[in-house]
CSV table of C-alpha atoms and ligand atoms in Angstrom, one decimal:
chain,number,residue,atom,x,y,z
A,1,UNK,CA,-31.8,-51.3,159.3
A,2,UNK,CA,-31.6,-54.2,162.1
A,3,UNK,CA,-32.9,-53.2,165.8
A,4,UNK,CA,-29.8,-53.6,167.4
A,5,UNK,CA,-28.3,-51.3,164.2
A,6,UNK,CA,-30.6,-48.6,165.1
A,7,UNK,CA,-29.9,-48.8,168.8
A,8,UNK,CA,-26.2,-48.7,168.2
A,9,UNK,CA,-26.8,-45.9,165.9
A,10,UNK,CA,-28.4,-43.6,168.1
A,11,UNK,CA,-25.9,-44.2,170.3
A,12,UNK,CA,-23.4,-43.5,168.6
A,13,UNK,CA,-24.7,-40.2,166.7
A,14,UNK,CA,-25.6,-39.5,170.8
A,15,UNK,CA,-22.2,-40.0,172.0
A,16,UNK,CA,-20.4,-38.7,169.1
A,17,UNK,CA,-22.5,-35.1,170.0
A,18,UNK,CA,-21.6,-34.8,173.3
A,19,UNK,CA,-17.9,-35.7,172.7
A,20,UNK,CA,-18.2,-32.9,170.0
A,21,UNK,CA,-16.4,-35.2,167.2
A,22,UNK,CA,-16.4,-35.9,163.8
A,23,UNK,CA,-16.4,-39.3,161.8
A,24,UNK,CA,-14.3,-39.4,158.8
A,25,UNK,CA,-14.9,-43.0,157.1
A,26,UNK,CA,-12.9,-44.4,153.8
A,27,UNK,CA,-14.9,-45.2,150.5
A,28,UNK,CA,-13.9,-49.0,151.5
A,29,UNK,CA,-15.7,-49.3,154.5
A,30,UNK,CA,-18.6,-51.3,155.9
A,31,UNK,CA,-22.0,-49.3,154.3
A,32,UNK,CA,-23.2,-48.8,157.9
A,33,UNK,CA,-20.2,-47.3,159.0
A,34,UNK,CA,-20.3,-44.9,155.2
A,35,UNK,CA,-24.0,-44.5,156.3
A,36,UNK,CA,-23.4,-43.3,160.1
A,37,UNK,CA,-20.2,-41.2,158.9
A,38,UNK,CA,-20.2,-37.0,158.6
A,39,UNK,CA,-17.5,-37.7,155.3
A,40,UNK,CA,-16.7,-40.1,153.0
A,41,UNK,CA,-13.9,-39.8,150.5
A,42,UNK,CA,-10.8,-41.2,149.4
A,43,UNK,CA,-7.3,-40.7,151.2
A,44,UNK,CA,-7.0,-36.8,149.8
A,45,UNK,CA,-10.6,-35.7,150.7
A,46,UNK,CA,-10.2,-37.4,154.0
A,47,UNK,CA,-6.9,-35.6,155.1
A,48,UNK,CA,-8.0,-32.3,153.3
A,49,UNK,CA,-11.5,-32.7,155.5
A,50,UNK,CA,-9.1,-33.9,158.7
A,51,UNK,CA,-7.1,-30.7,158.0
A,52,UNK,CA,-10.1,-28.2,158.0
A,53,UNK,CA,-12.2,-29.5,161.0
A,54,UNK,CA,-13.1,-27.7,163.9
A,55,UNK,CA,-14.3,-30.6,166.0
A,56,UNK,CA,-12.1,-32.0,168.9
A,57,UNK,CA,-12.2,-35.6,168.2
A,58,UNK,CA,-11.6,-37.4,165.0
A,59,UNK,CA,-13.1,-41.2,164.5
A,60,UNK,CA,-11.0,-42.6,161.6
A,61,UNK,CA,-13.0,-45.3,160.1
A,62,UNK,CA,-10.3,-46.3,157.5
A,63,UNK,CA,-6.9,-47.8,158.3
A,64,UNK,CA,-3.8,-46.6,160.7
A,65,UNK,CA,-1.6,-44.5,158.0
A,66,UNK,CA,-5.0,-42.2,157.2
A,67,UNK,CA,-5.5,-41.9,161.4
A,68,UNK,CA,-1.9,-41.3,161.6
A,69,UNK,CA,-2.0,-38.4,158.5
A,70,UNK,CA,-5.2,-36.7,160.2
A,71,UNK,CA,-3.3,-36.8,163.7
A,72,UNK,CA,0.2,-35.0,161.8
A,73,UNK,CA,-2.3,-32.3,160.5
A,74,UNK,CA,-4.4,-31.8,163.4
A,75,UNK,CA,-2.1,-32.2,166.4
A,76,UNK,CA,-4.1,-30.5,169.3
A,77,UNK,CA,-7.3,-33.0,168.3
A,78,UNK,CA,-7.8,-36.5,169.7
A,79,UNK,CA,-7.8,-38.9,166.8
A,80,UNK,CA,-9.6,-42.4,167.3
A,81,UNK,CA,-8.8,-45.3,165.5
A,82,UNK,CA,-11.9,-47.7,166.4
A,83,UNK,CA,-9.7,-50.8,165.4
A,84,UNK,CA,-5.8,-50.4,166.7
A,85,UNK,CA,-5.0,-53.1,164.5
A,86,UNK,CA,-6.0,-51.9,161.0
A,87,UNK,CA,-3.1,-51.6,159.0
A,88,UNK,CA,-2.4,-51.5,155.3
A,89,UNK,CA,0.2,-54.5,154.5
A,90,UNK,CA,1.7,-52.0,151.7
A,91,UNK,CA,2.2,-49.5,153.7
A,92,UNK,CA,4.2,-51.8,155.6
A,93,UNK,CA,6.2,-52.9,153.3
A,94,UNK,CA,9.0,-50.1,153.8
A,95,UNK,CA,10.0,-49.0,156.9
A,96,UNK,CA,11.9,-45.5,157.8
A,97,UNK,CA,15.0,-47.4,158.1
A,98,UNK,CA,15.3,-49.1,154.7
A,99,UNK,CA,14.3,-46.0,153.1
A,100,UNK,CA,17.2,-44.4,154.7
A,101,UNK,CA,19.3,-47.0,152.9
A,102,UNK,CA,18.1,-46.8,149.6
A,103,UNK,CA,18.5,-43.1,149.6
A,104,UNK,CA,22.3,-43.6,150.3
A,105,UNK,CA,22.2,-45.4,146.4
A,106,UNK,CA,20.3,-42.8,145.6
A,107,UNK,CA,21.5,-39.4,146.9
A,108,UNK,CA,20.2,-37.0,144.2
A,109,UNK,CA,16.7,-38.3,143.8
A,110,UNK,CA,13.3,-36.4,145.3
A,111,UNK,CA,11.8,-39.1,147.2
A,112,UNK,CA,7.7,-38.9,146.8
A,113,UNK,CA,5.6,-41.3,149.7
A,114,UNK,CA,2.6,-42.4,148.5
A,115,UNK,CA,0.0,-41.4,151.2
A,116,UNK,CA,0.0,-45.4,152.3
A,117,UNK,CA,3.1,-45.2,154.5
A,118,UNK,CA,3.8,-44.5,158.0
A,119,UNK,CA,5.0,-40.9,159.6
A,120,UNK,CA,8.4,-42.1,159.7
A,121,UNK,CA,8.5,-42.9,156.0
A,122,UNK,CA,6.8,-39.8,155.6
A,123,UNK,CA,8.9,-38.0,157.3
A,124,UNK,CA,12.2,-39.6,155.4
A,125,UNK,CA,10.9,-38.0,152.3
A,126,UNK,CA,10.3,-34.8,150.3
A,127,UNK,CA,6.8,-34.7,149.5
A,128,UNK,CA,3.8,-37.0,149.5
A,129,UNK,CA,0.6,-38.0,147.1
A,130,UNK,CA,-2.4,-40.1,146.9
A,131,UNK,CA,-4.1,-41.9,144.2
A,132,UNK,CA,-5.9,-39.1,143.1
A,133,UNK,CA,-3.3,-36.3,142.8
A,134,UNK,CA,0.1,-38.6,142.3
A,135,UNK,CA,0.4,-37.7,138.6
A,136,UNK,CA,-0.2,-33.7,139.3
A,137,UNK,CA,2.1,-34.4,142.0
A,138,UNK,CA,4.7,-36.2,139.7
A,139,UNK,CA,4.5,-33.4,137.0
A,140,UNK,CA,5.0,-30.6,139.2
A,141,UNK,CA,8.5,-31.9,140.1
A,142,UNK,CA,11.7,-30.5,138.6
A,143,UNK,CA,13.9,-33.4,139.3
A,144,UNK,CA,15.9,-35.9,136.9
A,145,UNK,CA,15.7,-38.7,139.2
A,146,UNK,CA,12.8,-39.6,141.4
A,147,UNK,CA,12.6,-42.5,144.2
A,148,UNK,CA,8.5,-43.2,144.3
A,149,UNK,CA,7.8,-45.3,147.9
A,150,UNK,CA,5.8,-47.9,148.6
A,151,UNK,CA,3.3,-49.1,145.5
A,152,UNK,CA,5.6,-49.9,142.4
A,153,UNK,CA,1.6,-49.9,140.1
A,154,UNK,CA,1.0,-46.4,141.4
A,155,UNK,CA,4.5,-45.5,140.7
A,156,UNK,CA,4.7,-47.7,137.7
A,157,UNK,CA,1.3,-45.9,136.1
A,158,UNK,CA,2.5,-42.8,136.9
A,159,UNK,CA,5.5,-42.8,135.0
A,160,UNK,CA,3.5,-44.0,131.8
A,161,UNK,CA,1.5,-41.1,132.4
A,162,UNK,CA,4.1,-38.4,132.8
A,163,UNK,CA,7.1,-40.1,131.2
A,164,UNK,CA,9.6,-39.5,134.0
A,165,UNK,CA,11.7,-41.8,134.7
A,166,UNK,CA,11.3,-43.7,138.3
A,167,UNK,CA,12.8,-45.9,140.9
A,168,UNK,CA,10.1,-47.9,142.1
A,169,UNK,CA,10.0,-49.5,145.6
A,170,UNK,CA,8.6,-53.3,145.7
A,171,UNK,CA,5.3,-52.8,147.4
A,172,UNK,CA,2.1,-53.6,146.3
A,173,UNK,CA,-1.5,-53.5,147.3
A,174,UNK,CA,-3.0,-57.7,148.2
A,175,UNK,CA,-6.4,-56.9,147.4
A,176,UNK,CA,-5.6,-55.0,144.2
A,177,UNK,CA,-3.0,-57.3,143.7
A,178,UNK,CA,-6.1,-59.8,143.5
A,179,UNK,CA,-7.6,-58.4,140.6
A,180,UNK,CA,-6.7,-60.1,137.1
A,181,UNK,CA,-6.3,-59.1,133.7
A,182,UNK,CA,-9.0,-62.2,133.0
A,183,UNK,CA,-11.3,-61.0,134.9
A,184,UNK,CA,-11.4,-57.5,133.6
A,185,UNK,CA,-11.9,-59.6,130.0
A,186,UNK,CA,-14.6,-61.6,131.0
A,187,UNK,CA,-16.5,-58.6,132.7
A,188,UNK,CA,-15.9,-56.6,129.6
A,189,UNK,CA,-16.8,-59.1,127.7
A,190,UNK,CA,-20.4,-60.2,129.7
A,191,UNK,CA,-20.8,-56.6,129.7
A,192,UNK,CA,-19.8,-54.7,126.7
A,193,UNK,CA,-21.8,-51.3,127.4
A,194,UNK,CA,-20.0,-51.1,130.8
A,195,UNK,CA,-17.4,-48.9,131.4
A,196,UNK,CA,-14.1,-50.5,132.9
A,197,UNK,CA,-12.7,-48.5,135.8
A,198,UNK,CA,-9.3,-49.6,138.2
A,199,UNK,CA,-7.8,-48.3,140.6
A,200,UNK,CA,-3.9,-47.2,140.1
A,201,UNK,CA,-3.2,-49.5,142.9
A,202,UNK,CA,-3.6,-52.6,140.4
A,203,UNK,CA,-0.8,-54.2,137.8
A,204,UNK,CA,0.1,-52.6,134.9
A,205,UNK,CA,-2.0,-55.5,133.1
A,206,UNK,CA,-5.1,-54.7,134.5
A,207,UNK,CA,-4.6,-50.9,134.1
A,208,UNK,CA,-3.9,-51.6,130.3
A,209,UNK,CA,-7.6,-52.8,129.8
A,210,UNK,CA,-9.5,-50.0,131.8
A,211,UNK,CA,-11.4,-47.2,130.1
A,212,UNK,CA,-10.6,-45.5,132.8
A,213,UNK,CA,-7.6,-45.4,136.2
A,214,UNK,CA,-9.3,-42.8,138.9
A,215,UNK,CA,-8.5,-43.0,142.6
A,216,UNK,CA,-11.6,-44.0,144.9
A,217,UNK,CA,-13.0,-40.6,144.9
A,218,UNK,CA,-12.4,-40.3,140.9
A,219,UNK,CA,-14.6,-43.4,140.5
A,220,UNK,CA,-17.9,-41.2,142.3
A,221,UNK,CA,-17.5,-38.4,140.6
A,222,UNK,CA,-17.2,-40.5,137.2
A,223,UNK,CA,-20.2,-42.7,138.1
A,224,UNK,CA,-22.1,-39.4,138.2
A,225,UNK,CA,-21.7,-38.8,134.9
A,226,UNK,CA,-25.0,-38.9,132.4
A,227,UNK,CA,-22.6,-40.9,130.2
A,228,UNK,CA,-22.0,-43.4,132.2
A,229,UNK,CA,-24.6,-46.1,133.2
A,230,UNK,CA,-22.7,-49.1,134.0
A,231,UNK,CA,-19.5,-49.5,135.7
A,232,UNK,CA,-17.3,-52.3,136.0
A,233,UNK,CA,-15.7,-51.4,139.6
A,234,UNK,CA,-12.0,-52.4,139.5
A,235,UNK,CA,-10.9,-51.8,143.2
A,236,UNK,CA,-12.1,-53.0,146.7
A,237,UNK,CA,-15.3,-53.9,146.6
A,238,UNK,CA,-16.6,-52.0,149.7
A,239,UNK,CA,-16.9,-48.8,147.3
A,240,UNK,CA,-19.9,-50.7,145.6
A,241,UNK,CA,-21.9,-49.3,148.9
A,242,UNK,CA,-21.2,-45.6,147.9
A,243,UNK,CA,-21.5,-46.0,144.2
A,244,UNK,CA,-25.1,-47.7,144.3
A,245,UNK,CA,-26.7,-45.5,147.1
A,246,UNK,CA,-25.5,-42.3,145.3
A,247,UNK,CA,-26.2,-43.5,141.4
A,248,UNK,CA,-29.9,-45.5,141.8
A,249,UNK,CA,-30.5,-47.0,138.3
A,250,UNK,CA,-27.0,-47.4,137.2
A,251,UNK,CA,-25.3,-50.8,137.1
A,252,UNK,CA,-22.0,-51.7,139.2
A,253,UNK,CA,-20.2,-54.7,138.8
A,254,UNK,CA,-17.9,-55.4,141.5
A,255,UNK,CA,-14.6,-56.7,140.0
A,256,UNK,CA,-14.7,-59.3,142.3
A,257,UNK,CA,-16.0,-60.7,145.5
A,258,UNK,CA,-12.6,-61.2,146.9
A,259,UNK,CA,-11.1,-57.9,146.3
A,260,UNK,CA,-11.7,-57.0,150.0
A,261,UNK,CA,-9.4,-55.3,152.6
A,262,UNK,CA,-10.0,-56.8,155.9
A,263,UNK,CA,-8.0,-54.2,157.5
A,264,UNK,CA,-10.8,-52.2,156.5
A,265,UNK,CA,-13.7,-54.2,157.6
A,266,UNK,CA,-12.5,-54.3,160.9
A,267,UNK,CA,-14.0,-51.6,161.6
A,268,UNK,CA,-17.3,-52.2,163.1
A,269,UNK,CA,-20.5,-50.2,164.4
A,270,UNK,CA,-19.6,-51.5,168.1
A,271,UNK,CA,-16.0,-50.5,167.7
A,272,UNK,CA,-16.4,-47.1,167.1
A,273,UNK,CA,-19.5,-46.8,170.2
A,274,UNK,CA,-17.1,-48.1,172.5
A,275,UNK,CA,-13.7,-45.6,171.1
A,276,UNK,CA,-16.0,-43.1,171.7
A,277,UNK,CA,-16.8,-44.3,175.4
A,278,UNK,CA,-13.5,-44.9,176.0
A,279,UNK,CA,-12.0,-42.6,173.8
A,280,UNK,CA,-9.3,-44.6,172.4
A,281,UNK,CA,-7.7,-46.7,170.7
A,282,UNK,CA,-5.9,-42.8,170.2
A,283,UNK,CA,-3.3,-42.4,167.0
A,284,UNK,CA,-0.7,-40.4,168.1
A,285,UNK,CA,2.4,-38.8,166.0
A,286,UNK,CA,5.7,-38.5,168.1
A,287,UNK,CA,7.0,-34.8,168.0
A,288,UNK,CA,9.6,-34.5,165.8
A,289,UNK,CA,8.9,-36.7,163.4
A,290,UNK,CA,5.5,-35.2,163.6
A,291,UNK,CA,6.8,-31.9,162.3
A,292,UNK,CA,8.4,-33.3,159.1
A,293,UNK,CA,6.3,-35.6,158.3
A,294,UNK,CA,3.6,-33.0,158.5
A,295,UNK,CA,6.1,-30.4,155.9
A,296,UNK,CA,5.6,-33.5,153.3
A,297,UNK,CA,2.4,-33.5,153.7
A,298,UNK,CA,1.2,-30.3,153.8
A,299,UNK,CA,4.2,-29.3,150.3
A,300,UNK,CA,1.0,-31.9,148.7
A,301,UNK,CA,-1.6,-30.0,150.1
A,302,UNK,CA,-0.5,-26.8,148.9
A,303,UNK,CA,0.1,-28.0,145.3
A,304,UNK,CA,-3.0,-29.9,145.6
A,305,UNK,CA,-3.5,-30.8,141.9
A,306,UNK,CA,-5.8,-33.8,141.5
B,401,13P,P1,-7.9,-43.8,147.6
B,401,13P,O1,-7.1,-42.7,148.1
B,401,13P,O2,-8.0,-43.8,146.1
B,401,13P,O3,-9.2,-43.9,148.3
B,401,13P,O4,-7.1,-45.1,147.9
B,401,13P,C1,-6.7,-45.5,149.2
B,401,13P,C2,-6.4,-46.9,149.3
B,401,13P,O5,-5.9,-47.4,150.3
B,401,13P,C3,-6.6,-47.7,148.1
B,401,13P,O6,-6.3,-49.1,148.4
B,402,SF4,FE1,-3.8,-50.8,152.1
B,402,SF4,FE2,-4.7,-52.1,149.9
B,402,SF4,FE3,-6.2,-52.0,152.1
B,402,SF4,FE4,-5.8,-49.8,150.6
B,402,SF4,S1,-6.9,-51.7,150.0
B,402,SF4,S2,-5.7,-49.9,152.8
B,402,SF4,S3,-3.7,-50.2,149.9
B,402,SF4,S4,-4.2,-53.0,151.9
């Protein structure tokens, strides 16, 4: 590690005592942030670890919907967002209002969020899921018409995987939206003992020529596996960090050195020093929009299948 790392470090880790918090980092982030972080998971460990914490101070190192989820399930705590101004494009690719529209066409469908949406799209609907328990999620529902919000591939993999029938809202992911069925052939191709791996987040092309589709947490519990010794890593390439440092001797391939979410890499060692000084930037959930959003989160918690 650099000096100026190590100095940073310690203060952090010395500030982050005293202010009796927790950091909670995303599988995409910076590996010094991963390596300074008390948790690192994907979106459903993180909210599940958010929702169980004792400490009074939360530092989100991912982006603002995760900060906003942890802040619905743990009102009473201060949750710190060391970069205000990460956001997930996909996530804000529907807002609260155009939801409310579409349910109008639609007034007899169960409307499932995917975790990568704001409280007030989360609050518009009737239950929520992540990349690693949408198909559980999906299955568990009685319903002859389903409106899945925002990712269409999520929505679009699930329904291959469950056969329901779904509307799909247009969003997608731009980094996963990066990675092409070309690539994945080459790789395979350079590679053939590897094991291909995407996340649901990418097209239906891509998905079609994985071994495997596992949300970011999926992916390091497969790379643990004795079977598995080299890994073609379809999703952002940040989550090469974890996989390497927790698998020495096994091969990962990043799918490519452009599938990267800046929203994600702004957050920084000296960001989250000084929104621990400061405490702030603060993510904060309105009242009653806190409450339902919070019911759709929490009916996922409950059912909880991965
Ligand atoms: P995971 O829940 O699989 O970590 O995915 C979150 C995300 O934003 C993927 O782009
Ligand atoms: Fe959003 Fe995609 Fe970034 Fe995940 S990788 S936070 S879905 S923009």
């Amino acid at each position: 590690m650099r000096n100026r790392d190590a100095g940073l470090v310690e203060d952090i880790l010395d500030l982050k005592k005293r202010r009796e918090a927790v950091i909670l980092a995303h599988n995409y982030q910076l590996g010094e942030v991963q390596d300074i972080a008390d948790f690192v998971g994907d979106s459903l460990e993180l909210s599940q670890r958010a929702a169980r914490t004792d400490a009074s101070v939360i530092v989100f190192c991912g982006v603002h919907f995760m900060a906003e989820t942890a802040s619905i399930l743990c009102p009473d705590k201060v949750v710190l967002l060391p970069d205000v101004h990460a956001g997930c494009p996909m996530a804000d690719m529907i807002t609260a209002e155009r939801l409310r529209e579409k349910k109008k066409e639609h007034p007899q469908a169960v409307v499932v969020c995917y975790i990568n949406s704001s409280a007030e799209v989360k609050a518009e609907s009737d239950i929520c899921c992540t990349s690693a328990n949408a198909v559980g999620i999906i299955e568990s529902l009685d319903a002859s018409e389903i409106l899945f919000v925002p990712d269409q591939y999520l929505g679009h993999y699930v329904s291959t995987r469950t056969g329901k029938n779904m509307i799909l809202w247009p969003g997608f992911c731009p980094t996963h939206a990066r990675i092409t069925p070309e690539r994945i052939r080459e790789l395979k191709q350079e590679n053939p003992q590897a094991k291909a791996v995407v996340h649901p987040e990418c097209r239906p092309e891509v998905i079609a020529l994985a071994d495997e589709t596992l949300s970011t947490g999926g992916m390091c519990r497969y790379a643990q596996r004795d079977d598995v010794r080299e890994m073609i890593v379809g999703t952002e390439i940040g989550i090469i960090h974890r996989l390497r440092k927790e698998n020495p001797g096994k091969r990962f391939i990043p799918i490519s050195e452009q599938a990267i979410c800046p929203n994600m890499k702004s957050i920084t060692l000296e960001k989250i020093l000084w929104s621990l000084e400061e405490m702030g930037p603060e993510v904060k959930v309105p009242g009653g929009i806190r409450v339902r959003a919070k019911a759709v989160v929490d009916k996922m918690l409950r059912i909880g299948r991965r």
